[in-house]
Coordinates of C-alpha atoms and ligand atoms in Angstrom, one line a residue:
M234 CA 0.0 0.0 0.0
S235 CA 1.5 3.4 -1.0
N236 CA 1.6 6.2 1.5
N237 CA -1.2 8.0 -0.3
E238 CA -3.3 4.8 -0.1
K239 CA -2.6 4.6 3.6
L240 CA -3.6 8.2 4.0
Q241 CA -6.8 7.5 2.1
E242 CA -7.5 4.5 4.3
F243 CA -6.9 6.6 7.4
K244 CA -9.4 9.3 6.1
E245 CA -12.0 6.6 5.5
V246 CA -11.6 5.0 8.9
R247 CA -11.7 8.4 10.6
A248 CA -14.8 9.5 8.7
K249 CA -16.5 6.3 9.8
M250 CA -15.5 6.9 13.4
L251 CA -16.8 10.5 13.3
K252 CA -20.1 9.3 12.0
G253 CA -20.8 7.0 15.0
G254 CA -23.8 4.8 14.0
G255 CA -24.1 6.3 10.6
E256 CA -26.2 8.9 8.7
D257 CA -29.6 7.2 9.2
R258 CA -29.2 7.0 13.0
I259 CA -27.9 10.5 13.2
K260 CA -31.0 11.6 11.3
A261 CA -33.2 9.6 13.8
Q262 CA -31.4 11.3 16.7
H263 CA -32.0 14.8 15.2
D264 CA -35.7 13.8 14.5
K265 CA -36.1 13.2 18.2
G266 CA -34.9 16.8 18.8
K267 CA -31.6 15.5 20.2
L268 CA -28.0 16.5 19.2
T269 CA -25.3 13.9 18.5
A270 CA -22.6 13.1 21.0
R271 CA -20.1 15.2 19.1
E272 CA -22.5 18.1 18.5
R273 CA -23.0 18.2 22.3
I274 CA -19.3 18.5 22.9
T275 CA -19.2 21.4 20.4
G276 CA -22.0 23.0 22.3
L277 CA -20.3 22.7 25.6
M278 CA -16.6 23.4 24.9
D279 CA -14.7 26.4 23.7
E280 CA -14.3 26.2 19.9
G281 CA -11.5 24.0 18.8
S282 CA -10.4 23.1 22.3
F283 CA -11.5 19.4 22.4
I284 CA -8.9 16.7 22.3
E285 CA -10.2 13.2 21.9
S286 CA -9.0 10.1 23.7
Q287 CA -9.2 6.4 22.7
A288 CA -11.2 7.4 19.6
Y289 CA -10.7 4.1 17.8
I290 CA -11.4 1.7 20.7
Q291 CA -13.7 -1.2 19.8
G292 CA -15.7 -3.8 21.7
R293 CA -14.2 -7.2 21.8
T294 CA -17.2 -9.3 22.7
T295 CA -18.0 -11.9 20.0
E296 CA -21.2 -13.4 21.5
F297 CA -24.6 -12.6 19.9
G298 CA -22.9 -11.6 16.6
M299 CA -21.2 -8.6 18.2
D300 CA -18.0 -9.4 16.1
K301 CA -20.1 -8.0 13.2
K302 CA -21.2 -4.9 15.1
R303 CA -18.0 -3.1 15.8
F304 CA -17.9 0.7 15.9
P305 CA -14.7 2.7 16.3
G306 CA -15.2 4.6 19.6
D307 CA -17.6 2.0 20.9
G308 CA -20.5 4.4 21.5
V309 CA -18.9 7.1 23.6
V310 CA -16.8 10.1 22.8
T311 CA -14.3 11.0 25.6
G312 CA -11.5 13.5 26.0
S313 CA -10.7 16.9 27.3
G314 CA -11.5 20.5 26.3
K315 CA -12.0 23.9 27.8
I316 CA -15.0 25.8 29.1
N317 CA -14.3 29.5 29.1
G318 CA -10.6 28.6 29.3
K319 CA -11.0 26.1 32.1
Q320 CA -9.8 22.6 31.4
V321 CA -12.4 19.8 31.9
F322 CA -12.6 16.1 31.0
L323 CA -15.8 14.7 29.5
S324 CA -17.6 11.7 28.2
S325 CA -20.5 11.9 25.8
Q326 CA -22.5 8.7 25.1
D327 CA -23.5 8.2 21.4
F328 CA -27.0 6.9 21.2
T329 CA -26.5 6.3 17.4
V330 CA -24.2 3.4 18.3
L331 CA -26.0 0.4 19.8
G332 CA -28.3 2.9 21.6
G333 CA -25.4 4.3 23.6
S334 CA -25.4 1.1 25.5
L335 CA -22.5 0.6 27.9
G336 CA -20.2 -2.3 27.1
E337 CA -16.7 -3.2 28.4
M338 CA -14.6 -0.9 26.3
H339 CA -17.2 1.9 26.4
A340 CA -16.9 1.8 30.2
E341 CA -13.1 1.7 30.0
K342 CA -13.1 4.9 28.1
I343 CA -15.4 6.7 30.6
A344 CA -13.4 5.3 33.5
E345 CA -10.1 6.6 31.9
A346 CA -11.6 10.1 31.3
Q347 CA -12.7 10.1 35.0
S348 CA -9.2 9.0 36.1
L349 CA -7.5 11.7 34.0
A350 CA -9.9 14.4 35.4
L351 CA -9.0 13.3 38.9
K352 CA -5.3 13.2 38.3
N353 CA -5.3 16.6 36.6
G354 CA -7.7 18.1 39.1
T355 CA -10.3 19.2 36.5
P356 CA -14.1 19.0 36.6
F357 CA -15.6 16.0 34.9
I358 CA -18.8 16.2 32.8
Q359 CA -20.6 13.0 31.8
V360 CA -23.2 13.3 29.1
N361 CA -25.7 10.3 29.4
D362 CA -27.8 9.1 26.5
S363 CA -27.9 5.4 26.8
G364 CA -30.1 2.2 26.9
G365 CA -28.0 1.1 29.9
A366 CA -25.9 -2.0 30.2
R367 CA -25.1 -3.5 26.7
I368 CA -27.1 -6.7 27.1
Q369 CA -24.9 -8.7 24.8
E370 CA -21.8 -7.9 27.0
G371 CA -23.6 -9.0 30.2
I372 CA -21.6 -8.9 33.3
L373 CA -18.6 -7.2 31.6
A374 CA -21.0 -4.2 31.2
L375 CA -21.9 -4.5 34.9
N376 CA -18.2 -4.6 35.8
G377 CA -17.8 -1.4 33.7
Y378 CA -20.5 0.4 35.7
A379 CA -18.8 -0.6 38.9
K380 CA -15.5 1.0 37.8
I381 CA -17.4 4.2 36.9
F382 CA -19.3 4.3 40.2
R383 CA -16.1 3.8 42.1
N384 CA -14.4 6.6 40.2
N385 CA -17.4 8.9 40.8
T386 CA -17.0 8.2 44.5
L387 CA -13.2 8.7 44.6
S388 CA -13.6 12.0 42.7
S389 CA -16.4 13.2 45.0
G390 CA -15.3 16.3 47.0
V391 CA -12.0 16.5 44.9
I392 CA -13.3 17.7 41.5
P393 CA -16.8 18.9 40.6
Q394 CA -18.7 16.3 38.7
F395 CA -21.7 17.1 36.5
S396 CA -24.1 14.6 34.9
V397 CA -26.0 15.8 31.9
I398 CA -28.9 13.5 31.1
L399 CA -29.9 14.0 27.4
G400 CA -31.9 10.8 26.7
P401 CA -32.6 7.6 28.5
C402 CA -30.7 6.7 31.6
A403 CA -32.1 3.5 32.9
G404 CA -31.4 0.6 35.3
G405 CA -28.3 0.7 37.5
A406 CA -26.9 3.4 35.1
V407 CA -28.8 6.0 37.1
Y408 CA -26.5 5.5 40.1
S409 CA -23.5 7.2 38.5
P410 CA -25.3 10.5 38.0
A411 CA -26.7 10.2 41.5
I412 CA -23.2 10.0 43.0
T413 CA -22.1 13.2 41.1
D414 CA -22.7 16.7 42.3
F415 CA -25.2 18.1 39.9
V416 CA -27.7 16.4 37.5
F417 CA -29.1 18.3 34.5
M418 CA -32.2 17.2 32.6
I419 CA -34.1 18.3 29.5
D420 CA -38.0 18.4 29.5
N421 CA -39.6 15.6 27.5
T422 CA -36.2 14.2 26.6
S423 CA -34.3 12.9 29.6
H424 CA -35.6 9.9 31.5
M425 CA -34.1 8.3 34.6
Y426 CA -35.5 5.3 36.4
I427 CA -34.2 2.0 37.8
T428 CA -37.1 0.2 36.1
G429 CA -39.2 1.6 33.3
P430 CA -43.0 1.8 33.0
D431 CA -43.3 -1.7 31.5
V432 CA -41.6 -3.4 34.4
I433 CA -43.6 -1.3 36.9
K434 CA -46.8 -2.3 35.2
A435 CA -45.8 -6.0 35.3
V436 CA -44.7 -5.9 39.0
T437 CA -47.1 -3.5 40.7
G438 CA -49.8 -3.0 38.1
E439 CA -49.3 0.8 38.1
I440 CA -49.5 2.5 34.8
I441 CA -47.4 5.6 34.1
S442 CA -45.7 7.3 31.1
H443 CA -41.9 7.6 30.8
E444 CA -42.1 11.3 31.3
D445 CA -44.3 11.1 34.4
L446 CA -42.1 8.4 35.9
G447 CA -38.6 9.6 35.2
G448 CA -38.8 12.9 33.4
S449 CA -37.3 16.2 34.3
I450 CA -40.2 17.4 36.5
A451 CA -40.4 14.1 38.3
H452 CA -36.8 14.3 39.3
C453 CA -36.3 18.1 39.7
A454 CA -39.6 18.7 41.7
K455 CA -40.4 15.3 43.4
S456 CA -37.5 13.0 43.9
G457 CA -34.8 15.6 44.1
V458 CA -32.5 13.4 42.0
A459 CA -31.9 16.2 39.5
H460 CA -31.0 19.8 40.2
F461 CA -31.6 21.7 36.9
R462 CA -34.1 21.3 34.0
F463 CA -34.1 23.1 30.7
G464 CA -36.3 23.3 27.6
S465 CA -33.4 22.5 25.2
E466 CA -29.9 21.1 25.2
I467 CA -28.4 24.4 24.1
E468 CA -30.0 26.3 27.0
C469 CA -28.5 23.6 29.3
F470 CA -25.0 23.9 27.8
D471 CA -25.1 27.7 28.2
F472 CA -26.0 27.3 31.8
I473 CA -23.3 24.7 32.5
R474 CA -20.7 27.1 30.9
K475 CA -22.0 29.9 33.2
L476 CA -22.0 27.7 36.3
M477 CA -18.4 26.6 35.6
G478 CA -17.4 30.2 36.1
Y479 CA -18.4 30.0 39.8
L480 CA -16.4 26.9 40.7
P481 CA -12.8 26.0 41.4
S482 CA -11.4 23.2 39.3
N483 CA -10.7 21.1 42.4
N484 CA -10.8 21.1 46.2
M485 CA -7.2 22.6 46.4
E486 CA -8.1 25.7 44.5
Q487 CA -10.2 28.8 45.4
P488 CA -13.3 29.7 43.4
P489 CA -12.7 32.3 40.7
V490 CA -13.0 36.0 41.6
V491 CA -14.6 38.1 38.9
D492 CA -15.3 41.8 38.3
A493 CA -18.4 42.4 40.5
G494 CA -20.0 44.9 38.1
D495 CA -21.3 46.5 41.2
S496 CA -20.2 48.8 44.0
A497 CA -19.2 47.3 47.4
E498 CA -20.7 50.4 49.0
R499 CA -24.1 50.1 47.4
K500 CA -26.9 50.5 49.9
N501 CA -30.2 48.5 49.9
P502 CA -33.0 50.9 50.8
A503 CA -35.5 48.5 49.2
I504 CA -35.1 45.7 51.8
M505 CA -37.6 47.1 54.4
S506 CA -40.3 47.2 51.7
I507 CA -39.6 43.6 50.8
I508 CA -40.0 42.3 54.3
P509 CA -43.6 42.8 55.5
D510 CA -44.4 44.4 58.9
E511 CA -46.7 41.5 59.7
P512 CA -44.5 38.6 60.8
K513 CA -46.7 35.9 59.3
K514 CA -46.9 37.6 55.9
P515 CA -44.9 35.8 53.2
Y516 CA -42.4 37.3 50.8
D517 CA -40.0 36.0 48.2
V518 CA -36.5 35.7 49.6
R519 CA -35.2 35.8 46.0
D520 CA -36.2 39.5 46.1
I521 CA -33.7 40.0 48.9
I522 CA -31.1 38.0 47.0
S523 CA -31.4 40.1 43.8
E524 CA -31.3 43.3 45.9
V525 CA -28.1 42.4 47.8
F526 CA -25.8 40.3 45.7
D527 CA -24.0 41.2 42.4
P528 CA -26.5 41.9 39.6
E529 CA -27.9 38.9 37.8
S530 CA -25.4 36.6 39.6
F531 CA -27.7 34.2 41.4
L532 CA -27.7 30.7 40.0
E533 CA -30.4 28.8 41.8
V534 CA -29.8 25.1 42.5
H535 CA -32.7 22.6 43.0
K536 CA -35.2 25.4 42.2
D537 CA -38.2 23.1 42.0
F538 CA -37.4 20.8 44.9
A539 CA -38.1 21.4 48.6
Q540 CA -39.0 25.0 48.0
S541 CA -39.1 26.1 51.7
V542 CA -35.4 26.7 51.3
V543 CA -33.7 28.4 48.4
V544 CA -30.1 27.4 47.7
G545 CA -27.7 28.4 45.0
F546 CA -24.5 30.2 44.0
A547 CA -24.2 34.0 43.8
K548 CA -21.4 36.5 43.5
L549 CA -20.7 39.0 46.3
N550 CA -18.3 41.7 45.3
G551 CA -17.0 39.3 42.7
R552 CA -16.5 36.3 45.0
T553 CA -18.5 33.1 44.7
V554 CA -20.8 32.4 47.7
G555 CA -23.2 29.6 48.4
L556 CA -26.6 30.9 49.6
F557 CA -28.8 29.0 51.9
A558 CA -32.0 30.9 52.4
N559 CA -35.3 30.3 54.1
Q560 CA -38.3 30.9 51.8
P561 CA -41.3 32.4 53.6
K562 CA -43.3 32.1 50.4
H563 CA -43.3 28.3 50.7
M564 CA -44.7 26.5 53.8
A565 CA -43.9 29.6 55.8
A566 CA -40.2 28.6 55.4
S567 CA -40.5 25.5 57.7
L568 CA -37.6 23.1 57.4
D569 CA -38.9 19.7 56.4
I570 CA -37.3 16.4 55.4
N571 CA -36.6 17.4 51.9
S572 CA -35.4 20.9 52.6
S573 CA -33.0 19.6 55.2
D574 CA -31.5 17.2 52.6
K575 CA -31.4 19.9 50.0
G576 CA -29.6 22.3 52.3
A577 CA -27.2 19.7 53.7
R578 CA -26.1 18.5 50.3
F579 CA -25.6 22.0 49.0
I580 CA -23.6 23.1 52.0
R581 CA -21.4 20.0 51.7
F582 CA -20.7 20.8 48.1
C583 CA -19.7 24.4 49.1
D584 CA -17.5 23.1 51.9
A585 CA -15.8 20.6 49.7
F586 CA -15.0 23.3 47.1
N587 CA -14.0 26.3 49.3
I588 CA -17.1 28.3 48.7
P589 CA -18.2 30.4 51.7
V590 CA -21.8 29.9 52.9
I591 CA -24.2 32.7 53.7
S592 CA -27.5 31.9 55.3
L593 CA -30.4 34.2 55.0
V594 CA -32.6 33.4 58.0
D595 CA -36.4 33.7 58.4
V596 CA -37.5 30.3 59.8
P597 CA -40.2 29.4 62.2
G598 CA -38.9 25.9 62.9
Y599 CA -38.8 22.3 61.7
L600 CA -42.2 21.2 60.3
P601 CA -44.5 19.5 62.8
G602 CA -46.5 16.4 61.6
I603 CA -46.8 12.7 61.9
S604 CA -45.6 12.1 58.3
Q605 CA -42.5 14.2 59.0
E606 CA -41.8 12.4 62.3
H607 CA -42.3 9.0 60.8
G608 CA -40.5 10.0 57.6
G609 CA -37.4 10.7 59.7
I610 CA -37.3 14.4 60.2
I611 CA -35.0 13.7 63.2
R612 CA -32.5 11.9 60.9
H613 CA -32.8 14.3 58.0
G614 CA -32.8 17.4 60.2
A615 CA -29.7 16.1 61.9
K616 CA -28.0 16.1 58.5
L617 CA -28.3 19.8 58.2
L618 CA -26.9 20.4 61.7
Y619 CA -24.0 18.0 60.9
A620 CA -23.3 19.7 57.5
I621 CA -23.1 23.1 59.0
A622 CA -21.0 22.0 62.0
E623 CA -18.7 20.0 59.8
A624 CA -18.1 22.8 57.2
T625 CA -14.8 24.7 57.6
V626 CA -15.5 27.4 55.0
P627 CA -16.5 30.9 56.1
K628 CA -20.1 30.8 57.3
I629 CA -22.1 34.0 57.8
A630 CA -25.7 34.2 58.9
L631 CA -28.0 37.2 58.4
I632 CA -31.2 36.9 60.6
M633 CA -33.9 38.9 58.9
R634 CA -37.0 38.0 60.8
K635 CA -37.8 34.7 62.6
S636 CA -35.1 32.4 63.9
Y637 CA -36.7 29.9 66.3
G638 CA -35.7 26.7 68.0
G639 CA -33.7 24.0 66.3
S640 CA -33.9 25.8 63.0
M641 CA -32.3 28.8 64.7
I642 CA -29.3 26.6 65.5
A643 CA -29.1 25.2 61.9
M644 CA -29.4 28.5 60.3
S645 CA -27.6 30.9 62.5
S646 CA -25.9 29.6 65.6
K647 CA -22.4 30.8 66.4
S648 CA -21.9 27.8 68.6
L649 CA -22.7 25.4 65.7
G650 CA -20.0 27.2 63.7
Y651 CA -21.2 30.3 62.1
D652 CA -18.3 32.8 62.1
R653 CA -20.3 35.9 62.0
V654 CA -24.0 36.4 62.8
I655 CA -25.7 39.7 62.0
A656 CA -29.4 40.6 62.5
Y657 CA -31.9 43.2 61.4
P658 CA -33.8 45.1 64.1
T659 CA -36.8 43.1 62.9
A660 CA -35.2 39.8 63.9
E661 CA -37.0 37.6 66.4
I662 CA -34.6 35.1 68.0
A663 CA -36.2 32.8 70.4
V664 CA -36.7 29.2 71.5
M665 CA -40.1 29.2 69.8
G666 CA -42.9 31.5 68.6
A667 CA -44.6 33.7 71.2
E668 CA -48.0 31.9 70.9
G669 CA -46.6 28.5 71.5
A670 CA -44.3 29.7 74.3
A671 CA -47.1 31.5 76.2
N672 CA -49.4 28.5 75.9
V673 CA -46.7 26.2 77.4
I674 CA -45.2 28.4 80.2
S675 CA -48.4 30.2 81.2
R676 CA -50.9 27.4 80.7
A677 CA -52.1 27.2 84.2
E678 CA -52.3 31.0 84.6
I679 CA -54.3 31.2 81.3
N680 CA -56.7 28.4 82.1
N681 CA -57.4 29.8 85.6
A682 CA -58.0 33.3 84.5
D683 CA -61.5 34.8 84.5
N684 CA -61.0 35.6 80.8
P685 CA -58.6 33.0 79.4
D686 CA -58.5 34.6 75.9
A687 CA -57.5 38.0 77.2
K688 CA -54.9 36.4 79.5
R689 CA -53.5 34.4 76.6
T690 CA -53.1 37.6 74.5
E691 CA -51.5 39.4 77.5
K692 CA -49.0 36.5 77.9
I693 CA -48.2 36.3 74.2
N694 CA -47.6 40.1 74.1
E695 CA -45.4 39.8 77.2
F696 CA -43.3 37.0 75.6
K697 CA -43.1 39.0 72.4
Q698 CA -41.9 42.1 74.2
Q699 CA -39.3 40.2 76.2
F700 CA -37.9 37.8 73.6
M701 CA -39.0 38.5 70.1
N702 CA -36.2 40.8 69.2
P703 CA -32.5 40.6 68.4
Y704 CA -31.3 42.3 71.6
V705 CA -31.5 39.3 74.0
A706 CA -29.4 37.1 71.7
A707 CA -27.0 40.0 71.0
G708 CA -26.8 40.6 74.8
Y709 CA -25.5 37.0 75.2
G710 CA -23.0 37.5 72.3
L711 CA -24.9 35.1 70.1
V712 CA -25.4 37.9 67.5
D713 CA -22.3 39.9 66.6
D714 CA -24.1 43.0 65.4
I715 CA -27.5 44.4 64.7
I716 CA -27.5 46.3 61.4
D717 CA -29.6 48.7 59.5
P718 CA -31.0 46.7 56.5
E719 CA -29.9 49.4 54.2
Y720 CA -26.4 48.3 54.9
T721 CA -26.9 44.6 54.1
R722 CA -24.6 44.4 51.1
I723 CA -21.9 46.5 52.7
E724 CA -22.1 44.4 55.9
L725 CA -22.1 41.0 54.1
I726 CA -19.1 42.0 52.0
R727 CA -17.2 43.1 55.2
A728 CA -18.2 39.8 56.9
L729 CA -16.9 37.9 53.9
E730 CA -13.7 39.7 53.5
L731 CA -12.8 39.4 57.2
N732 CA -13.3 35.6 57.2
I733 CA -12.0 34.8 53.7
R734 CA -8.6 33.6 55.0
K735 CA -10.2 31.5 57.6
K736 CA -8.5 28.1 58.4
E737 CA -10.1 25.6 60.7
D738 CA -8.8 22.1 61.5
R739 CA -10.8 19.1 62.4
P740 CA -9.7 16.0 64.5
A741 CA -8.0 13.4 62.2
K742 CA -10.5 10.7 61.2
K743 CA -11.2 8.4 58.3
H744 CA -14.5 10.1 57.7
G745 CA -17.5 11.2 59.8
N746 CA -20.7 9.3 59.9
I747 CA -23.3 11.8 58.7
P748 CA -26.8 10.6 59.4
L749 CA -28.0 9.5 56.0
Ligands
HXC889 C1 -27.9 -3.4 23.8 C2 -29.4 -1.7 23.1 C3 -29.7 -1.5 24.5 C4 -29.0 -2.2 25.5 C5 -30.9 -0.1 23.2 N1 -30.1 -0.9 22.4 N2 -30.6 -0.5 24.5 N3 -28.5 -2.7 22.8 N4 -28.1 -3.2 25.1 N5 -29.2 -2.0 26.8 C6 -30.2 -0.8 21.0 C7 -31.5 -1.3 20.4 O1 -31.5 -2.7 20.3 C8 -31.5 -0.7 19.0 O2 -30.6 -1.4 18.2 C9 -30.8 0.7 19.3 O3 -30.1 0.5 20.5 C10 -31.7 1.8 19.5 O4 -32.7 1.4 20.4 P1 -34.3 1.6 20.2 O5 -35.0 0.7 21.1 O6 -34.6 1.4 18.7 O7 -34.5 3.1 20.6 P2 -35.7 3.8 21.3 O8 -37.0 3.3 20.6 O9 -35.4 5.3 21.3 O10 -35.7 3.2 22.8 C11 -34.6 3.5 23.6 C12 -34.7 2.7 24.9 C13 -34.9 1.2 24.5 C14 -35.9 3.2 25.7 C15 -33.5 3.0 25.7 O11 -33.9 0.9 23.6 C16 -34.8 0.3 25.7 O12 -35.7 0.2 26.4 N6 -33.6 -0.3 25.8 C17 -33.4 -1.3 26.9 C18 -33.2 -0.5 28.2 C19 -32.9 -1.5 29.3 O13 -33.6 -2.4 29.7 N7 -31.7 -1.3 29.9 C20 -31.3 -2.0 31.0 C21 -30.2 -2.9 30.7 S1 -29.7 -3.6 32.2 P3 -31.1 -1.8 16.7 O14 -29.9 -2.3 16.0 O15 -32.2 -2.8 16.8 O16 -31.6 -0.5 16.1 C22 -28.9 -2.4 33.0 C23 -28.4 -2.8 34.3 C24 -27.2 -1.9 34.6 O17 -28.7 -1.3 32.6 C25 -26.8 -2.1 36.1 C26 -25.7 -1.2 36.4 C27 -25.3 -1.3 37.8

């Protein structure tokens, strides 16, 4: 064969490799409104930055006629590229090749990309679009999943890991995304479940569609498995590129500092008109966030799940912070099982990646109820306390209105580990609300009074007068300062700057035992 013939052969092999499962299957992929594995990489990465690994790898199983079904690349594209200049490693499953199913060599490629991401200290992004374990490769496929799960676990807390679900993700395959930090889904396209509608119908008799069972709303709003949902793949990629700008590449680096596009001296005169005079009246804590933090910088995480807390990344004077805020607009901001999980997981991500946490506090307590008690509010609520106490990043609390009981400890206690606690003059910091307190400590006096209702009101007002303010807590040193809400941005920037070099050690241990 002449050199020219060899070059020609190379071009043909390469063209075949780049086409994945071929033109017809690419068309079928597009007809479903989905991009191909390579188009997705183009959408995510800086132009021309992608360097591919193991591009020609092939399956080696011969059973079930698989020796006749060999595709260079084996149904997944892996390698490294840049997102806004930041190096990342990535895998992108190719549904046009054997339905993106995961065989032995396919898994080897993903596992190698994961290992390189870990060794290089770069984020890892896995794009999932797969029918699951390649059935013809049987337990070799299962073995491949095990390698991937293990790598996900070893990378956890060392490099950020994103799972972008852009098609089916079924069976045990769902557990890799579930181990990673953030799961992204597309409406009417992404489906995650351990068993699909057919199996469920056969086993339990329940009838449900793919979308209702494992679509983006099911997982973003109900199960909490996924964190973000989008109308299209392109919207999702744009968001991922933006989010990457808030995070360090690994746990040894600090998050990027950007130009704030805002003054550090800007006052917030609007705050007192956002928080109603009536303590039980709801408001949207997102209005406080957009008033105080750098403009348009808030990226909400888990927006549709456990909405009595709002969590997400924002920039404060150009620095990344993790916000953990009570949401009076939802369930009066009570902490329940799901919001405790949501808060704890987010705080642990922030702590792992050196992102200071700011809590915005207006919380009446943990949610009472039989279903909460029997569902394990004690165990789940304990997670939140554990996550805060364990975190060594700077932690700042701003008490805006209510901060009662156990939830006061989770959201704002210096003794649990908050480094600086500031409060508005409207703050009410107490062991419980005035009505509940008066009913307990003055029960006999109220019951024995000539006019019990009038006595109850008197006792409630007495309790309010004495305890429902920030001054008692400040008098005990449990609040560092009481501030004029107009100075919120200025005071939070000061609090952040004075704690930004914070170092805190923990006793040596293998790992803690967070109540799961
Ligand atoms: C081998 C597979 C496959 C698989 C799909 N294909 N899934 N090949 N192993 N797991 C092949 C199909 O045979 C077909 O090939 C091609 O991919 C496209 O699939 P279609 O069915 O035509 O596509 P679509 O109609 O879009 O349906 C997609 C799908 C469906 C919903 C994902 O293919 C499906 O239900 N697949 C099986 C899903 C499943 O049961 N997975 C669990 C495997 S066990 P041809 O050549 O015919 O076009 C598992 C356990 C893992 O995952 C445990 C890990 C711990």
